[in-house]
């Protein structure tokens, strides 16, 4: 492990301290001090000791050695205290889902000064936290982050198949799991992004915007303010709507206007609501239309979309049903492999069923070894094997991971496992 040299040095200092303590004749020193104070000697061999070694040197050396050990402990060993965080006004818990409502953003504040703000309907989770930073999973929506920088900061954000490695910076990050689109706007500092299309590690600096469109197999890295929809041109003169029929006939001072037929607005479909990132409303609409019937006749792409709708609205059983049907109806397709990955992630994140999760991640890797989620799936296999007590299996997965993704988000952890051999 990387801390082993430091620990070996501390053990050497500990042995030296023990030897110094063993050499001390503390009881004899006490008797000599009392004899000197009384003007005589109570130790029969006191005359033979002579001035060969002043006895005050050993205690002084002991004090110096103890001080050196304390300093070395503070310098060489990292603090074991993990970061704490608050979600709104409540204490946050690692592994618990954080979901912002449709009404207002939700603040998440960490004890090191780092802060996140989840936009309305965004959904995230703090996967892990230690003294140096945290790993945050953004499953959908948009967040704004201000990360505090220290000499040992280690912060990362997992977004779909992408990993964003951060030290200290300010940025906005959004992910649409349905459209499979990533957007990263860097305000201060820099980050590195890895994942499909962008490559192993792509640096994004202050003033740049990275957009990745997975379904279209393209990405854009631009400088300046991110593009936004142009507002309608201002006009000082109101424009009347065009008439759809002949002008009304005039009778005296009044015009008779035909009464328009009542037109009730079309109720948005579950797809319309998904496009607006309104997943709970989309789930309600899908249930009203008949969720089971939709699953029975939906396309592979719609099945994955329905599974996302169910997951994001807190209906894991519905999500699992849609993913299972995807596996059976569209076996051998890319959508079926993606369903396996999502089944694995649900087993890992929601049920802590790590053996089942490993099995599904393995299915995905067998069917899509170079797929968009392959890096994340193999990294999760390492974690699954660790959590089920298979140290040798975790090391084997770590070797595979480093061979394929030497700079991936799980690389540091994989190396630490191999250093323990």
Coordinates of C-alpha atoms in Angstrom, one line a residue:
X1 CA 0.0 0.0 0.0
X2 CA 1.1 3.6 -0.5
X3 CA 1.3 4.3 3.3
X4 CA 3.6 1.3 4.0
X5 CA 6.9 3.2 4.0
X6 CA 5.5 5.7 6.5
X7 CA 4.3 2.9 8.8
X8 CA 7.6 1.1 8.6
X9 CA 9.4 4.3 9.6
X10 CA 7.1 4.7 12.6
X11 CA 7.7 1.1 13.6
X12 CA 11.5 1.8 13.6
X13 CA 11.0 4.8 15.7
X14 CA 8.8 2.8 18.1
X15 CA 11.5 0.1 18.5
X16 CA 14.1 2.8 19.1
X17 CA 11.9 4.3 21.8
X18 CA 11.4 0.9 23.4
X19 CA 15.2 0.3 23.5
X20 CA 15.7 3.8 25.1
X21 CA 13.1 3.1 27.7
X22 CA 14.7 -0.3 28.5
X23 CA 18.1 1.4 29.0
X24 CA 16.6 3.8 31.6
X25 CA 17.1 2.9 35.2
X26 CA 14.2 4.9 36.4
X27 CA 14.0 3.4 39.9
X28 CA 17.8 3.9 40.3
X29 CA 17.5 7.5 39.2
X30 CA 14.8 8.1 41.8
X31 CA 17.0 6.6 44.6
X32 CA 20.0 8.7 43.5
X33 CA 17.9 11.8 43.4
X34 CA 16.6 11.2 47.0
X35 CA 20.1 10.4 48.2
X36 CA 21.5 13.6 46.7
X37 CA 18.7 15.6 48.3
X38 CA 19.5 14.0 51.7
X39 CA 23.3 14.6 51.3
X40 CA 24.2 10.9 51.0
X41 CA 23.8 7.8 48.9
X42 CA 21.3 5.0 49.2
X43 CA 22.6 3.0 46.2
X44 CA 25.4 0.6 47.0
X45 CA 27.0 1.0 43.6
X46 CA 26.6 4.8 43.3
X47 CA 30.3 5.5 43.7
X48 CA 31.2 3.1 40.9
X49 CA 28.9 4.8 38.3
X50 CA 31.1 7.8 38.0
X51 CA 30.5 10.6 35.6
X52 CA 30.6 8.3 32.5
X53 CA 27.0 9.2 31.4
X54 CA 24.9 12.0 32.7
X55 CA 21.5 10.4 33.5
X56 CA 19.5 13.4 32.4
X57 CA 20.4 12.8 28.8
X58 CA 18.2 9.6 28.5
X59 CA 15.0 11.3 29.6
X60 CA 15.7 14.2 27.3
X61 CA 16.3 11.9 24.4
X62 CA 13.0 10.1 25.3
X63 CA 11.1 13.4 25.2
X64 CA 12.7 14.4 21.9
X65 CA 11.9 11.0 20.4
X66 CA 8.3 11.1 21.6
X67 CA 7.9 14.6 20.0
X68 CA 9.4 13.3 16.7
X69 CA 6.9 10.4 16.7
X70 CA 4.0 12.8 17.2
X71 CA 5.1 15.1 14.4
X72 CA 5.7 12.2 12.1
X73 CA 2.2 10.9 12.9
X74 CA 0.6 14.2 12.0
X75 CA 2.7 14.7 8.8
X76 CA 2.8 11.2 7.4
X77 CA -0.5 9.7 8.3
X78 CA -3.7 11.1 6.7
X79 CA -6.6 12.1 8.9
X80 CA -9.1 9.3 9.2
X81 CA -12.1 11.7 9.7
X82 CA -14.4 11.5 6.7
X83 CA -16.2 14.5 5.4
X84 CA -19.7 15.1 6.7
X85 CA -22.5 16.8 4.7
X86 CA -25.9 18.3 5.1
X87 CA -28.8 18.0 2.6
X88 CA -30.9 21.2 3.1
X89 CA -31.2 21.4 6.9
X90 CA -30.9 17.6 7.5
X91 CA -27.7 15.5 8.1
X92 CA -26.7 13.7 4.9
X93 CA -25.9 9.9 4.7
X94 CA -23.5 8.3 2.3
X95 CA -25.4 6.0 -0.1
X96 CA -28.8 7.7 0.4
X97 CA -30.6 9.2 -2.6
X98 CA -30.9 12.9 -2.8
X99 CA -33.8 14.2 -4.9
X100 CA -34.8 17.8 -5.4
X101 CA -38.5 18.6 -5.8
X102 CA -40.0 20.5 -8.7
X103 CA -40.4 23.6 -6.6
X104 CA -36.9 24.7 -5.6
X105 CA -33.2 23.8 -5.8
X106 CA -31.8 21.6 -3.0
X107 CA -28.4 22.6 -1.4
X108 CA -25.9 20.0 -0.3
X109 CA -23.0 21.4 1.9
X110 CA -19.9 19.5 2.9
X111 CA -17.7 20.0 6.0
X112 CA -14.7 21.1 3.9
X113 CA -16.6 24.0 2.4
X114 CA -17.6 22.3 -0.9
X115 CA -21.2 23.0 -1.9
X116 CA -23.6 21.5 -4.4
X117 CA -27.0 22.8 -5.5
X118 CA -29.4 20.3 -7.2
X119 CA -31.8 21.9 -9.7
X120 CA -35.5 21.1 -9.6
X121 CA -36.1 17.4 -10.2
X122 CA -32.4 16.5 -10.1
X123 CA -31.4 13.2 -8.5
X124 CA -28.0 12.4 -7.0
X125 CA -26.2 10.3 -4.4
X126 CA -23.0 10.6 -2.4
X127 CA -21.5 7.2 -3.1
X128 CA -18.4 7.5 -0.9
X129 CA -16.7 10.1 1.3
X130 CA -13.3 10.3 3.1
X131 CA -11.0 13.0 4.5
X132 CA -9.9 14.0 1.0
X133 CA -13.2 14.4 -0.8
X134 CA -16.2 12.4 -2.1
X135 CA -17.6 10.6 -5.1
X136 CA -21.0 11.9 -6.2
X137 CA -23.3 10.1 -8.6
X138 CA -25.6 12.4 -10.6
X139 CA -28.3 10.1 -12.0
X140 CA -30.3 12.8 -13.8
X141 CA -30.9 16.6 -13.9
X142 CA -28.5 19.4 -13.3
X143 CA -26.3 20.5 -10.4
X144 CA -24.0 23.4 -9.7
X145 CA -20.8 22.6 -7.8
X146 CA -18.2 24.7 -6.0
X147 CA -15.4 22.3 -4.8
X148 CA -12.9 23.5 -2.2
X149 CA -9.3 22.8 -3.1
X150 CA -6.6 21.4 -0.8
X151 CA -3.3 19.8 -1.4
X152 CA -4.9 16.3 -1.2
X153 CA -8.3 16.9 -2.7
X154 CA -9.9 14.0 -4.5
X155 CA -13.4 14.7 -5.8
X156 CA -15.2 12.9 -8.6
X157 CA -18.6 13.0 -10.2
X158 CA -20.1 9.9 -12.0
X159 CA -22.6 10.9 -14.7
X160 CA -24.0 8.0 -16.7
X161 CA -21.0 6.4 -18.4
X162 CA -18.8 9.5 -17.7
X163 CA -16.4 10.3 -14.9
X164 CA -15.5 13.9 -14.0
X165 CA -12.3 14.2 -11.9
X166 CA -12.1 17.5 -9.9
X167 CA -9.6 19.2 -7.6
X168 CA -11.0 22.6 -6.9
X169 CA -13.3 24.4 -9.3
X170 CA -16.8 25.8 -10.0
X171 CA -19.0 24.2 -12.7
X172 CA -22.4 23.3 -13.8
X173 CA -23.1 19.6 -14.7
X174 CA -26.2 18.1 -16.2
X175 CA -27.2 14.7 -17.5
X176 CA -30.3 13.4 -19.3
X177 CA -30.4 9.6 -19.0
X178 CA -33.2 9.4 -21.6
X179 CA -31.5 11.5 -24.3
X180 CA -28.1 10.3 -23.1
X181 CA -26.7 13.9 -23.2
X182 CA -24.0 15.4 -21.0
X183 CA -23.4 19.1 -20.5
X184 CA -20.5 20.5 -18.5
X185 CA -19.9 24.3 -18.1
X186 CA -16.6 25.2 -16.4
X187 CA -16.7 28.6 -14.6
X188 CA -13.4 28.3 -12.6
X189 CA -10.5 25.9 -12.5
X190 CA -10.4 22.8 -14.7
X191 CA -11.5 19.1 -14.6
X192 CA -10.8 16.0 -16.6
X193 CA -13.5 14.0 -18.2
X194 CA -13.4 10.3 -19.3
X195 CA -16.0 8.2 -21.0
X196 CA -17.3 7.3 -24.4
X197 CA -16.5 9.6 -27.3
X198 CA -14.3 12.0 -25.3
X199 CA -11.6 9.4 -24.7
X200 CA -9.5 8.5 -21.7
X201 CA -8.9 11.9 -20.1
X202 CA -10.0 15.1 -21.7
X203 CA -9.3 18.4 -19.9
X204 CA -12.0 21.0 -19.7
X205 CA -10.8 24.5 -18.5
X206 CA -12.5 27.6 -17.2
X207 CA -14.7 29.3 -19.9
X208 CA -15.2 26.0 -21.8
X209 CA -18.4 24.0 -22.3
X210 CA -18.4 20.3 -23.1
X211 CA -21.5 18.7 -24.6
X212 CA -21.7 15.0 -25.4
X213 CA -24.5 13.5 -27.4
X214 CA -24.2 9.7 -27.0
X215 CA -27.1 8.8 -29.3
X216 CA -25.7 10.9 -32.1
X217 CA -22.1 9.7 -31.4
X218 CA -20.6 13.2 -31.2
X219 CA -19.4 15.8 -28.8
X220 CA -18.6 19.5 -28.8
X221 CA -16.0 21.5 -26.8
X222 CA -16.5 25.2 -27.1
X223 CA -15.3 28.4 -25.5
X224 CA -17.5 31.2 -24.2
X225 CA -21.0 31.2 -22.8
X226 CA -23.0 28.0 -23.5
X227 CA -25.6 28.3 -26.3
X228 CA -29.1 29.2 -25.2
X229 CA -32.3 29.4 -27.1
X230 CA -32.8 32.9 -28.5
X231 CA -35.7 34.8 -27.1
X232 CA -38.3 36.2 -29.5
X233 CA -37.4 39.6 -30.9
X234 CA -38.7 42.5 -28.9
X235 CA -41.6 44.5 -30.4
X236 CA -43.2 47.7 -29.2
X237 CA -46.3 47.0 -31.3
X238 CA -48.6 44.2 -30.3
X239 CA -49.3 41.8 -33.2
X240 CA -52.9 40.6 -33.5
X241 CA -53.5 37.0 -34.3
X242 CA -54.5 36.4 -37.9
X243 CA -58.1 35.8 -38.6
X244 CA -59.1 32.3 -39.6
X245 CA -62.3 33.1 -41.4
X246 CA -64.3 35.9 -42.9
X247 CA -64.5 39.2 -41.0
X248 CA -67.5 39.3 -38.7
X249 CA -70.5 41.2 -40.0
X250 CA -71.2 44.6 -38.4
X251 CA -74.6 45.5 -37.1
X252 CA -74.8 49.1 -35.9
X253 CA -72.0 49.9 -33.4
X254 CA -71.3 46.2 -32.6
X255 CA -69.7 43.4 -34.4
X256 CA -71.1 39.9 -34.1
X257 CA -68.2 37.5 -33.5
X258 CA -68.9 33.8 -34.0
X259 CA -68.3 31.9 -30.9
X260 CA -65.3 29.6 -31.1
X261 CA -65.7 26.0 -30.4
X262 CA -64.3 25.0 -27.0
X263 CA -60.9 23.4 -27.5
X264 CA -59.5 21.5 -24.6
X265 CA -55.7 21.3 -24.5
X266 CA -54.1 18.0 -25.3
X267 CA -52.9 16.2 -22.2
X268 CA -49.1 15.6 -22.3
X269 CA -48.1 12.0 -22.9
X270 CA -45.6 10.2 -20.7
X271 CA -43.0 10.8 -23.5
X272 CA -43.7 14.6 -23.4
X273 CA -43.2 14.6 -19.7
X274 CA -39.9 12.7 -20.0
X275 CA -38.6 15.2 -22.5
X276 CA -39.3 17.9 -19.8
X277 CA -37.5 15.8 -17.2
X278 CA -40.7 15.5 -15.2
X279 CA -40.3 11.8 -14.2
X280 CA -43.0 11.5 -11.5
X281 CA -45.6 13.1 -13.8
X282 CA -44.4 10.8 -16.6
X283 CA -44.9 7.8 -14.3
X284 CA -48.4 8.9 -13.4
X285 CA -49.2 9.3 -17.1
X286 CA -47.8 5.9 -17.9
X287 CA -49.8 4.3 -15.1
X288 CA -52.9 6.0 -16.4
X289 CA -52.3 4.7 -19.9
X290 CA -51.6 1.2 -18.5
X291 CA -47.9 0.6 -17.6
X292 CA -48.1 -3.2 -18.1
X293 CA -49.6 -2.7 -21.5
X294 CA -47.0 -0.2 -22.5
X295 CA -44.2 -2.6 -21.5
X296 CA -45.8 -5.4 -23.5
X297 CA -45.8 -3.5 -26.8
X298 CA -43.0 -0.8 -26.3
X299 CA -39.9 -0.7 -28.5
X300 CA -36.5 -1.5 -26.9
X301 CA -35.7 2.2 -26.6
X302 CA -39.1 3.0 -25.0
X303 CA -38.6 0.1 -22.6
X304 CA -35.3 1.6 -21.4
X305 CA -37.1 5.0 -21.1
X306 CA -39.9 3.5 -19.1
X307 CA -37.4 1.8 -16.8
X308 CA -35.7 5.2 -16.2
X309 CA -39.1 6.8 -15.5
X310 CA -39.9 4.2 -13.0
X311 CA -36.5 4.3 -11.3
X312 CA -36.5 8.1 -11.0
X313 CA -40.0 8.2 -9.6
X314 CA -39.2 5.7 -6.9
X315 CA -40.8 2.6 -8.5
X316 CA -37.9 0.0 -8.6
X317 CA -40.2 -3.0 -9.1
X318 CA -41.7 -1.3 -12.2
X319 CA -38.2 -0.5 -13.5
X320 CA -37.0 -4.1 -13.0
X321 CA -40.1 -5.4 -14.9
X322 CA -39.3 -3.1 -17.9
X323 CA -35.6 -4.1 -17.9
X324 CA -36.4 -7.8 -17.6
X325 CA -38.8 -7.6 -20.6
X326 CA -36.1 -5.8 -22.5
X327 CA -33.8 -8.7 -21.9
X328 CA -36.4 -11.3 -23.0
X329 CA -38.0 -9.5 -26.0
X330 CA -34.8 -8.0 -27.5
X331 CA -32.2 -10.6 -26.5
X332 CA -28.8 -9.9 -28.1
X333 CA -29.4 -6.2 -28.8
X334 CA -27.5 -3.3 -27.4
X335 CA -30.6 -2.3 -25.4
X336 CA -30.7 -5.7 -23.7
X337 CA -27.1 -5.3 -22.6
X338 CA -27.8 -1.8 -21.3
X339 CA -30.8 -3.4 -19.4
X340 CA -28.3 -5.8 -17.8
X341 CA -26.1 -2.9 -16.6
X342 CA -29.1 -1.1 -15.1
X343 CA -30.3 -4.3 -13.3
X344 CA -26.8 -4.6 -11.9
X345 CA -26.7 -1.0 -10.7
X346 CA -30.1 -1.3 -9.1
X347 CA -29.0 -4.5 -7.2
X348 CA -25.8 -2.7 -6.1
X349 CA -27.2 0.7 -5.2
X350 CA -30.7 0.0 -3.9
X351 CA -30.6 -3.6 -2.5
X352 CA -26.9 -4.0 -1.6
X353 CA -27.1 -7.4 -3.3
X354 CA -23.5 -7.4 -4.5
X355 CA -23.4 -11.0 -5.8
X356 CA -26.4 -10.3 -8.0
X357 CA -24.9 -7.0 -9.1
X358 CA -21.7 -8.6 -10.1
X359 CA -23.6 -11.2 -12.2
X360 CA -25.4 -8.5 -14.1
X361 CA -22.3 -6.4 -14.7
X362 CA -20.6 -9.6 -16.0
X363 CA -23.5 -10.1 -18.4
X364 CA -23.1 -6.6 -19.7
X365 CA -19.3 -6.9 -20.1
X366 CA -19.8 -10.2 -22.0
X367 CA -22.4 -8.7 -24.4
X368 CA -20.8 -5.3 -24.8
X369 CA -17.1 -5.4 -23.9
X370 CA -16.5 -2.1 -25.5
X371 CA -19.8 -0.5 -24.6
X372 CA -20.5 2.9 -23.1
X373 CA -20.9 1.4 -19.6
X374 CA -18.0 -1.1 -19.8
X375 CA -15.6 1.1 -17.7
X376 CA -18.1 1.6 -15.0
X377 CA -19.2 -2.0 -15.0
X378 CA -15.7 -3.4 -14.6
X379 CA -15.0 -0.9 -11.8
X380 CA -18.2 -2.0 -10.1
X381 CA -17.1 -5.7 -10.4
X382 CA -14.0 -4.8 -8.3
X383 CA -16.2 -3.3 -5.6
X384 CA -18.7 -6.2 -5.7
X385 CA -15.9 -8.7 -5.1
X386 CA -14.4 -6.7 -2.3
X387 CA -17.8 -6.4 -0.6
X388 CA -18.5 -10.1 -0.9
X389 CA -15.1 -10.9 0.6
X390 CA -13.3 -12.2 -2.5
X391 CA -9.9 -10.5 -2.2
X392 CA -8.3 -12.6 -4.9
X393 CA -11.2 -12.0 -7.2
X394 CA -11.1 -8.2 -6.6
X395 CA -7.3 -8.2 -7.5
X396 CA -8.0 -10.2 -10.7
X397 CA -10.7 -7.6 -11.7
X398 CA -8.3 -4.8 -10.7
X399 CA -5.6 -6.2 -13.2
X400 CA -8.2 -6.3 -15.9
X401 CA -9.3 -2.8 -15.2
X402 CA -5.8 -1.3 -15.2
X403 CA -5.0 -3.1 -18.4
X404 CA -8.0 -1.5 -20.1
X405 CA -8.4 1.8 -18.2
X406 CA -5.0 2.8 -16.7
X407 CA -6.3 6.3 -16.1
X408 CA -9.9 5.4 -15.3
X409 CA -11.8 6.6 -12.2
X410 CA -11.2 3.2 -10.4
X411 CA -7.5 3.1 -11.3
X412 CA -6.1 4.4 -8.0
X413 CA -8.2 2.0 -6.0
X414 CA -7.2 -0.9 -8.3
X415 CA -3.5 -0.1 -7.8
X416 CA -3.9 0.0 -4.1
X417 CA -5.4 -3.5 -4.1
X418 CA -2.5 -4.9 -6.1
X419 CA 0.0 -3.2 -3.8
X420 CA -1.4 -5.2 -0.9
X421 CA -0.3 -8.5 -2.5

